[in-house]
mmCIF file of C-alpha atoms in Angstrom:
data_model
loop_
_atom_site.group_PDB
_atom_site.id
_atom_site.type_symbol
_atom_site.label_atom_id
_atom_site.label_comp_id
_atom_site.label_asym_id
_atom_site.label_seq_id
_atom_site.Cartn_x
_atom_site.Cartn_y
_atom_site.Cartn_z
ATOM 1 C CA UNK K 1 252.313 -44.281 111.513
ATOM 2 C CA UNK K 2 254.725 -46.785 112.899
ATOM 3 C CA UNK K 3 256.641 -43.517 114.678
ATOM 4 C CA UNK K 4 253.455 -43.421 116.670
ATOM 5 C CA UNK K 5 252.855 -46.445 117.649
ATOM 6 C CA UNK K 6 256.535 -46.776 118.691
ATOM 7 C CA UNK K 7 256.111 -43.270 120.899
ATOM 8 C CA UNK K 8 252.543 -44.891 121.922
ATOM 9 C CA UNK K 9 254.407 -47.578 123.415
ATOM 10 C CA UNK K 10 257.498 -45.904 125.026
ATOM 11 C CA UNK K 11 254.551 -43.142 126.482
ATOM 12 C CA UNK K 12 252.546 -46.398 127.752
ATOM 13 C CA UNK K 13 256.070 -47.763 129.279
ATOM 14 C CA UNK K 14 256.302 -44.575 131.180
ATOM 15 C CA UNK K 15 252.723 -44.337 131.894
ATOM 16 C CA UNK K 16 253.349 -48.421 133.327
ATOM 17 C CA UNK K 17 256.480 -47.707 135.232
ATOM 18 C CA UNK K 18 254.881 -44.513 137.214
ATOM 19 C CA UNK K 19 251.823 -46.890 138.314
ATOM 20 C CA UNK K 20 254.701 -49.316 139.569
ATOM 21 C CA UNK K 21 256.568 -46.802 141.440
ATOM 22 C CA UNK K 22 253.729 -45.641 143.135
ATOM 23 C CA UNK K 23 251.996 -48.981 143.866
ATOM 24 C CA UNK K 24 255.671 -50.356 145.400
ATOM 25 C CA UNK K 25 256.679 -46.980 147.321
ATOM 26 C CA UNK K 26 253.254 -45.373 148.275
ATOM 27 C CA UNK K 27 251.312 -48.631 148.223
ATOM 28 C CA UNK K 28 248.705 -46.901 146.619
ATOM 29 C CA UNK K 29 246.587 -47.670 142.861
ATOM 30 C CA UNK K 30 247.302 -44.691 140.656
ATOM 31 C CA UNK K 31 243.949 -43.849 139.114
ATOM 32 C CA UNK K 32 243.365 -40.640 138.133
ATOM 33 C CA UNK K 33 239.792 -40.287 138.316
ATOM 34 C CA UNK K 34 240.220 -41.522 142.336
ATOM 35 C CA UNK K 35 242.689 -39.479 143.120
ATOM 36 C CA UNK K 36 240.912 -36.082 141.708
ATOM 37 C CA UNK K 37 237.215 -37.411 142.738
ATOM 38 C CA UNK K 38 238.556 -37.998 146.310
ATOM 39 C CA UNK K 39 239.595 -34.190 146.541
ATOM 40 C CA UNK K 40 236.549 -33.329 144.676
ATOM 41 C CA UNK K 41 233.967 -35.414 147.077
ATOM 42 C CA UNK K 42 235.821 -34.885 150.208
ATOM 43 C CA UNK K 43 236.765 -38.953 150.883
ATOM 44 C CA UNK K 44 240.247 -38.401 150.388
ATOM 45 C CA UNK K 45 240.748 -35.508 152.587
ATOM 46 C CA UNK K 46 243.499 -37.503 154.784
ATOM 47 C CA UNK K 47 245.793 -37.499 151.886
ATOM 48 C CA UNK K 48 245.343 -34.503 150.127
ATOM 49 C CA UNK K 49 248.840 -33.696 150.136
ATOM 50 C CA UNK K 50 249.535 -36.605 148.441
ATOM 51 C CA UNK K 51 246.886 -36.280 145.449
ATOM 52 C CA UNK K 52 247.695 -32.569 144.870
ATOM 53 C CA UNK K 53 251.387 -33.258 144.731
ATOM 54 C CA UNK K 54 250.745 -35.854 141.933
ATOM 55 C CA UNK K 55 248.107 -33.275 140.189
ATOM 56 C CA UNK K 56 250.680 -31.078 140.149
ATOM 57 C CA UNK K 57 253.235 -32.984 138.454
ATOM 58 C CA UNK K 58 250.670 -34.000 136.284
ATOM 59 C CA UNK K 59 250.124 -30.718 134.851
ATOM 60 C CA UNK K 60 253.577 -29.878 135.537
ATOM 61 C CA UNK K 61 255.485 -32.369 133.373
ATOM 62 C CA UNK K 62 253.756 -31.785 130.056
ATOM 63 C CA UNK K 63 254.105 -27.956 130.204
ATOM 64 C CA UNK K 64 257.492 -27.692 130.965
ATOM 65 C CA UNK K 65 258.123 -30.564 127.987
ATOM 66 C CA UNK K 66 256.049 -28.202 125.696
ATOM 67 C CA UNK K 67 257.816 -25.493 126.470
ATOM 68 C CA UNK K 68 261.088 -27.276 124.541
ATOM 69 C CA UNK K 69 259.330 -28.570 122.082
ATOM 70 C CA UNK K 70 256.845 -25.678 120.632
ATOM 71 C CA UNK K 71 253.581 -26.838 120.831
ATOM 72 C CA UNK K 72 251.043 -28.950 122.411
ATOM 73 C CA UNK K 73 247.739 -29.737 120.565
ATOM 74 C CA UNK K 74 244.582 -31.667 121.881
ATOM 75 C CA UNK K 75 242.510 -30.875 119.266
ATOM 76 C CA UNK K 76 239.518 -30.576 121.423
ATOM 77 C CA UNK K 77 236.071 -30.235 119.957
ATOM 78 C CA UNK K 78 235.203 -26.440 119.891
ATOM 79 C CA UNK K 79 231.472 -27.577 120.447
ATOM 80 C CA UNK K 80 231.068 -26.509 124.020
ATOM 81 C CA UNK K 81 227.716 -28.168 124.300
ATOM 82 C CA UNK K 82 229.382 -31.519 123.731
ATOM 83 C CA UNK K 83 232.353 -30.575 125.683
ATOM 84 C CA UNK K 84 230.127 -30.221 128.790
ATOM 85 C CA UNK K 85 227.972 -33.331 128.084
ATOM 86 C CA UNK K 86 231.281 -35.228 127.590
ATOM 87 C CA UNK K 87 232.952 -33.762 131.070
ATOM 88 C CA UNK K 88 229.888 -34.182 133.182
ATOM 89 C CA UNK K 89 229.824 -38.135 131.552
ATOM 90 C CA UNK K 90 232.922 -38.675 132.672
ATOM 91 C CA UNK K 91 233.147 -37.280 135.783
ATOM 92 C CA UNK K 92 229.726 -38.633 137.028
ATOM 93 C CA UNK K 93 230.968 -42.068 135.257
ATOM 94 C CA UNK K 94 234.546 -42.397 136.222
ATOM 95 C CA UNK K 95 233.221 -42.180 139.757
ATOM 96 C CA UNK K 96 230.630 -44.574 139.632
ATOM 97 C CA UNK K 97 232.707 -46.878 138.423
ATOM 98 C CA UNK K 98 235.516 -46.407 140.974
ATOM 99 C CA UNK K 99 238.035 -45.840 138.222
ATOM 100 C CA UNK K 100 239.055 -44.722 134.336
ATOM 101 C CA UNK K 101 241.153 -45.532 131.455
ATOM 102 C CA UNK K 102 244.704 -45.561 134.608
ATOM 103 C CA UNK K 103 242.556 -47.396 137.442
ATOM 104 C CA UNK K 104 240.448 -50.193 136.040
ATOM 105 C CA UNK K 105 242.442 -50.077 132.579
ATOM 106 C CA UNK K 106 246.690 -49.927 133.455
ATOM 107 C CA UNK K 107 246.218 -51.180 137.055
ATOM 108 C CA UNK K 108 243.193 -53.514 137.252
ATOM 109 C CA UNK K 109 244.371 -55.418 133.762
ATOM 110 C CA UNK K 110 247.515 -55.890 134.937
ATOM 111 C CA UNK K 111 246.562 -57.737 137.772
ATOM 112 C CA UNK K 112 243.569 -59.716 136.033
ATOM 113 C CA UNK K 113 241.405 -58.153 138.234
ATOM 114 C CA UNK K 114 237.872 -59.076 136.549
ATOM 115 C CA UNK K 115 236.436 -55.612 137.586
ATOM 116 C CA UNK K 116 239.179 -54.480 135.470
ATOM 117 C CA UNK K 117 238.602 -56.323 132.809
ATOM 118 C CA UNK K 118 234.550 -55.896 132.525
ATOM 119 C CA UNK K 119 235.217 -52.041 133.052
ATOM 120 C CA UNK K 120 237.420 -51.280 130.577
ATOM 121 C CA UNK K 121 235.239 -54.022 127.922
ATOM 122 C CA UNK K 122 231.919 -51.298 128.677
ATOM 123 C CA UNK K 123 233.960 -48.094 128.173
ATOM 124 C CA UNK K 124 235.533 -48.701 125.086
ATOM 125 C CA UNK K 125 232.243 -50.755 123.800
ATOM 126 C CA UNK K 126 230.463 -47.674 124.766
ATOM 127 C CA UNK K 127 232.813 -45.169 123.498
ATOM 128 C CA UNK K 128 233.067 -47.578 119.909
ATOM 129 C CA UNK K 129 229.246 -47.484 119.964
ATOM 130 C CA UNK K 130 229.305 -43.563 120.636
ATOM 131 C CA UNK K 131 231.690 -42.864 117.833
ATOM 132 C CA UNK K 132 229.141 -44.703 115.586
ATOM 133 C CA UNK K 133 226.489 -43.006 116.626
ATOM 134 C CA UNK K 134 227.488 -39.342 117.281
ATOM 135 C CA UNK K 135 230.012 -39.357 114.263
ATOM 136 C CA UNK K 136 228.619 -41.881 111.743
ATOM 137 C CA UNK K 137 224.774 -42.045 112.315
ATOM 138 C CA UNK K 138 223.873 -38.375 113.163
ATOM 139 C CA UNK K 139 227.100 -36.300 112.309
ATOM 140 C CA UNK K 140 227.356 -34.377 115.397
ATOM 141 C CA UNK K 141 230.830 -34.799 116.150
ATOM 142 C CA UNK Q 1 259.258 -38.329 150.945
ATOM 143 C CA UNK Q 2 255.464 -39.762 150.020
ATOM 144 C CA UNK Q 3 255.010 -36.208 148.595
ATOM 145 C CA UNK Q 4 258.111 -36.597 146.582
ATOM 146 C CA UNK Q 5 257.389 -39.396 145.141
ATOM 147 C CA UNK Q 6 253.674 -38.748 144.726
ATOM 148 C CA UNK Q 7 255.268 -35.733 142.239
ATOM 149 C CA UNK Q 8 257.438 -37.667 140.754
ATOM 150 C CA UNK Q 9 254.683 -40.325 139.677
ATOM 151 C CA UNK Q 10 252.699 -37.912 138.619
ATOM 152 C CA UNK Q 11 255.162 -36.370 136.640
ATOM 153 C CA UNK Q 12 256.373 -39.447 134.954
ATOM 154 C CA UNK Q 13 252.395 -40.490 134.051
ATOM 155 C CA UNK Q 14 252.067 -36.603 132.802
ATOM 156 C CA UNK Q 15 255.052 -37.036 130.593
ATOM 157 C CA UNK Q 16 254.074 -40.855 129.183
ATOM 158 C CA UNK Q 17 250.966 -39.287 128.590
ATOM 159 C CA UNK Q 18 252.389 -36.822 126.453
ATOM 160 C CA UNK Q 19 254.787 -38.873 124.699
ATOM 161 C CA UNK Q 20 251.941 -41.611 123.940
ATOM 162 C CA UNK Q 21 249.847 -39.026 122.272
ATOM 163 C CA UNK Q 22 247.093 -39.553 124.305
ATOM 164 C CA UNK Q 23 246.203 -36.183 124.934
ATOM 165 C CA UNK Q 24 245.519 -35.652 121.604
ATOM 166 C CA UNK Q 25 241.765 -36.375 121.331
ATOM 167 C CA UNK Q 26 242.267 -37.357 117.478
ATOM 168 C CA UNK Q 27 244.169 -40.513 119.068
ATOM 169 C CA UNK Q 28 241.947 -41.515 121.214
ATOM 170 C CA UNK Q 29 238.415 -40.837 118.790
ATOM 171 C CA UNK Q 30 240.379 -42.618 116.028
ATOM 172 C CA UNK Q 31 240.745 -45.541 118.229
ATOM 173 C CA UNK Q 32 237.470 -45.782 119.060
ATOM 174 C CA UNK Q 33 236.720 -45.296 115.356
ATOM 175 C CA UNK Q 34 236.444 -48.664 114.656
ATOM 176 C CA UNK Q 35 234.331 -47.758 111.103
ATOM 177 C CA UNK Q 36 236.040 -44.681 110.238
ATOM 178 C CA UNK Q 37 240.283 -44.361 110.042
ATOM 179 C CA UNK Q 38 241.090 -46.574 112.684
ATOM 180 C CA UNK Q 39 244.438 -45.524 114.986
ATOM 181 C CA UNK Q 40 245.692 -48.184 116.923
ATOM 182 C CA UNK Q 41 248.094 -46.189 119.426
ATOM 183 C CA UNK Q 42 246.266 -46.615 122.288
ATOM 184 C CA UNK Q 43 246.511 -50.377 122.125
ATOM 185 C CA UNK Q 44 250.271 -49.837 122.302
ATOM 186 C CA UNK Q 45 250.079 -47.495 125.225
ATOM 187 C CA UNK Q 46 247.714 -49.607 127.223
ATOM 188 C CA UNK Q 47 249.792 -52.724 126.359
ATOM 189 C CA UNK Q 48 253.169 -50.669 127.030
ATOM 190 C CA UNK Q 49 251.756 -49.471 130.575
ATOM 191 C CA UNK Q 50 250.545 -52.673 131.449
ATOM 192 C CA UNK Q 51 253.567 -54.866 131.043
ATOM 193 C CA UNK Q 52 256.006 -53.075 133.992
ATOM 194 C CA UNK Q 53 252.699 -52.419 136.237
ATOM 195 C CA UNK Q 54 251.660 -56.770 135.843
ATOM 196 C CA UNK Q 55 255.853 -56.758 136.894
ATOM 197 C CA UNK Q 56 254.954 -54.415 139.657
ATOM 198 C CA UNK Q 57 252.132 -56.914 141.108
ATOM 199 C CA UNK Q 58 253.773 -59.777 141.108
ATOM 200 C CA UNK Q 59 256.668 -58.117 142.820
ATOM 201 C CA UNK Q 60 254.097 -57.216 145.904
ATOM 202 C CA UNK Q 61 253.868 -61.095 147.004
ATOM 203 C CA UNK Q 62 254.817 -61.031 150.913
ATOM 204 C CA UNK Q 63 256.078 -57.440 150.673
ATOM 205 C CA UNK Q 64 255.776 -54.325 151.946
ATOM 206 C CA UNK Q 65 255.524 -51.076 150.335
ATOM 207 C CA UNK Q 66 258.817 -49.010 150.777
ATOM 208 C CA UNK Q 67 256.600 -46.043 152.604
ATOM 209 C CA UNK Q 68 253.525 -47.509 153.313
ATOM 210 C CA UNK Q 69 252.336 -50.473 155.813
ATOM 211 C CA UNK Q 70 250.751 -52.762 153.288
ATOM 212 C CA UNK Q 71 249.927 -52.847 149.716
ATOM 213 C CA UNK Q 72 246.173 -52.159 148.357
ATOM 214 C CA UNK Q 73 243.428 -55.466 149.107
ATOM 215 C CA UNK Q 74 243.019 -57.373 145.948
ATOM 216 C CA UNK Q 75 240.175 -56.771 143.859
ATOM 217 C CA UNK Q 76 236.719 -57.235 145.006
ATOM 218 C CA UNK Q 77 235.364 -59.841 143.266
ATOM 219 C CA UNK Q 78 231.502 -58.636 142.711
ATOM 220 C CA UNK Q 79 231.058 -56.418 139.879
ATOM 221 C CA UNK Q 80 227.383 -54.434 140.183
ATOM 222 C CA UNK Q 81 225.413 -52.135 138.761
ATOM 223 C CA UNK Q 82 227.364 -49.364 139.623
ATOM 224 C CA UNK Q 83 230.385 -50.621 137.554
ATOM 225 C CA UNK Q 84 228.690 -51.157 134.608
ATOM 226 C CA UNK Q 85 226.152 -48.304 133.997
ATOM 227 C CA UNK Q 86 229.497 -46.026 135.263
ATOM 228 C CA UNK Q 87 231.771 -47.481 132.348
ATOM 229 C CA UNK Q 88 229.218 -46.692 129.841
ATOM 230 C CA UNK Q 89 228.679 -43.166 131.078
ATOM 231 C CA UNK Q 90 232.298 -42.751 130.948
ATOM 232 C CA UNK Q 91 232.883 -44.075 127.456
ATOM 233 C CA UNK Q 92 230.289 -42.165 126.215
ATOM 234 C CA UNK Q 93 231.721 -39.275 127.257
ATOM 235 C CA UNK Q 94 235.164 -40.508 126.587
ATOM 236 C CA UNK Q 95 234.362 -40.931 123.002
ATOM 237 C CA UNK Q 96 233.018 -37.392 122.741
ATOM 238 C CA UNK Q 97 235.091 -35.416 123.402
ATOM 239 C CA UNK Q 98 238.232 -38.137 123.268
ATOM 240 C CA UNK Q 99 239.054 -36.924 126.976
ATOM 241 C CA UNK Q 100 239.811 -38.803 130.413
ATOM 242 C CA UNK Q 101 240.631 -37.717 133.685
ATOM 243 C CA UNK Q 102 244.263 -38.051 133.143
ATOM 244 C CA UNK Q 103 244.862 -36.264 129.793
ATOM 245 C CA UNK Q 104 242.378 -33.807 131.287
ATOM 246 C CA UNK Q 105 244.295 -32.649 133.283
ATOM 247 C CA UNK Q 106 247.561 -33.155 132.095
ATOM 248 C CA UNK Q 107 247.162 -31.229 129.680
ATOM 249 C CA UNK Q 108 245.746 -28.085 131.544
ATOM 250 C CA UNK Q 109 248.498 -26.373 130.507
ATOM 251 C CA UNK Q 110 248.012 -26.482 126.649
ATOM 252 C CA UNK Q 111 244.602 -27.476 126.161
ATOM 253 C CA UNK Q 112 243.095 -23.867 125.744
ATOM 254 C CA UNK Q 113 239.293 -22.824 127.330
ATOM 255 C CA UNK Q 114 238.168 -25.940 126.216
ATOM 256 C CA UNK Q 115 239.635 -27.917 128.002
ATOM 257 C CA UNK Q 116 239.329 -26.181 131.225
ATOM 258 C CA UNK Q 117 235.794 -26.237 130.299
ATOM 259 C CA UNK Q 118 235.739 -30.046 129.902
ATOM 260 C CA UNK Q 119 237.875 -30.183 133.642
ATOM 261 C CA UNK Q 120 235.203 -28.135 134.807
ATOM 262 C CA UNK Q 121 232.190 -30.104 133.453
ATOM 263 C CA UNK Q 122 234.226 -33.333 134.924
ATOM 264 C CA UNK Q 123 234.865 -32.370 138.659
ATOM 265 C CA UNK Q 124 231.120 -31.089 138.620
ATOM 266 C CA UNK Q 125 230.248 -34.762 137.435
ATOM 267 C CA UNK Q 126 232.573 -36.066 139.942
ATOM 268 C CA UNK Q 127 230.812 -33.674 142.852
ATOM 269 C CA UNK Q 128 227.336 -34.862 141.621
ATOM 270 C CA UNK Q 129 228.206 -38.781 141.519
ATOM 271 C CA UNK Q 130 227.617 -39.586 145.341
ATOM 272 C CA UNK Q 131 224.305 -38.539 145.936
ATOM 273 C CA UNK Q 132 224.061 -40.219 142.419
ATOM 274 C CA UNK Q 133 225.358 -43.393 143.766
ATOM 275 C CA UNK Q 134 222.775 -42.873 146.438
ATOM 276 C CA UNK Q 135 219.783 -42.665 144.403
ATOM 277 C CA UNK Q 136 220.766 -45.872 142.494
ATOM 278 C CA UNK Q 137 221.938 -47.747 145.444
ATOM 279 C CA UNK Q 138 217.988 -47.372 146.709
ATOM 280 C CA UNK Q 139 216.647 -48.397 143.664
ATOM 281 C CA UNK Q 140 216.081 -52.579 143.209
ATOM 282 C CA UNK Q 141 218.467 -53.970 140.791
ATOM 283 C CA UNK Q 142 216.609 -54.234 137.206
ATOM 284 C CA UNK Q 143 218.411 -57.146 135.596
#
């Protein structure tokens, strides 16, 4: 138990030190639901570049860290009915919002913005509140 | 060099990801789990990401970014509808399937059909929000 919390928090220090090095160098907010919605929606066509370069390490970083380590495991529902309910959610969410667990959570927080704050106090209340109720209550997941 | 680093950051966010666990959706369920076995590792990687990035901000005071003419405007103050009603879509859907945009895609690469399926479902929802967003934004406020 303690192992992971101690690799939660050196993962979070990472996760921390990438939004700094892109918020001092790039001047930009690293949130991943912006960055992918604005290639998705067309607003961030002028710097596409930019956004796909970042997807890419994204993807790229875990794989290649995978393949030293064996294996990678996400333990993803295998309901695909939820799986698309959950994915639609989020993406139709995220964007409303303007932002996801890396915008409103890591970067608004740490600057007390209140948007921030109130964001990240609904998704997690609503995600608690869905755990009771899809899990608890009716069993479904 | 803004491409560079734009890698780079994404890289190092992929691999913290990773590390943290938090593309493992038992992590993130079992932290919203408040009734059933609750896992507190996500407090420790939110608190662990937050602590160099609140660094970070204060550093911007009467600075510039190193490739960029000027940092992003402080937070808009008003918090709307939109905000709300978004954050509860997104937690529900965050708690279930224990999947956000970042793990999603971070972890493309190991995260079998499902979870191309879930990125799939999520850019759709992300295609469908603005004329969303429309709809609502002609609608009178109900509270």
């Amino acid at each position: 138990m303690q192992t992971e919390w101690i690799l939660g928090l050196a993962g979070g220090v990472l996760i921390g030190i990438a939004a700094s090095i892109f918020l001092l160098v790039n001047g930009r907010i690293m949130g991943a639901s912006g960055i992918i919605g604005g290639l998705v929606d067309g607003s961030g066509r002028a710097d596409w570049v930019e956004r796909a370069a970042l997807i890419v390490g994204l993807i790229a970083a875990p794989a290649a860290i995978i393949l030293f380590t064996g294996e990678g495991e996400t333990h993803l529902t295998g309901n695909w009915v939820v799986i698309i309910a959950a994915g639609l959610l989020v993406g139709v969410g995220t964007r409303l919002a303007n932002g996801c667990t890396s915008g409103h959570g890591v970067c608004g927080i740490s600057r007390l913005s209140l948007r921030g704050i109130v964001a990240t106090a609904f998704y997690i209340g609503a995600g608690g509140l869905t755990m009771v109720l899809f899990k608890h209550v009716w069993g479904i997941i | 060099m803004r491409i560079l680093i734009s890698f780079i950051v994404g890289a190092t966010f992929g691999a913290g990801l990773l590390i943290s666990g938090m593309t493992d959706t038992t992590k993130v369920q079992g932290w919203l789990d408040v009734f059933g076995n609750w896992d507190p590792t996500l407090a420790f990687v939110m608190g662990g990401a937050i602590i160099p990035m609140a660094i970070a901000w204060r550093f911007t005071n009467g600075r510039k970014p190193v490739l960029a003419e000027s940092f992003p405007a402080p937070p808009e103050p008003r918090l709307g509808r939109n905000l709300v009603l978004g954050s509860a879509l997104f937690g529900m859907g965050w708690g279930l399937a224990g999947l956000c945009p970042g793990p999603a895609i971070a972890s493309l690469s190991y995260g079998g059909i499902g979870g191309i399926l879930f990125l799939l479902a999520m850019l759709a929802g992300m295609a469908m929000a603005p004329a969303i967003r429309t709809r609502l934004d002609q609608q009178p406020v109900a509270v």
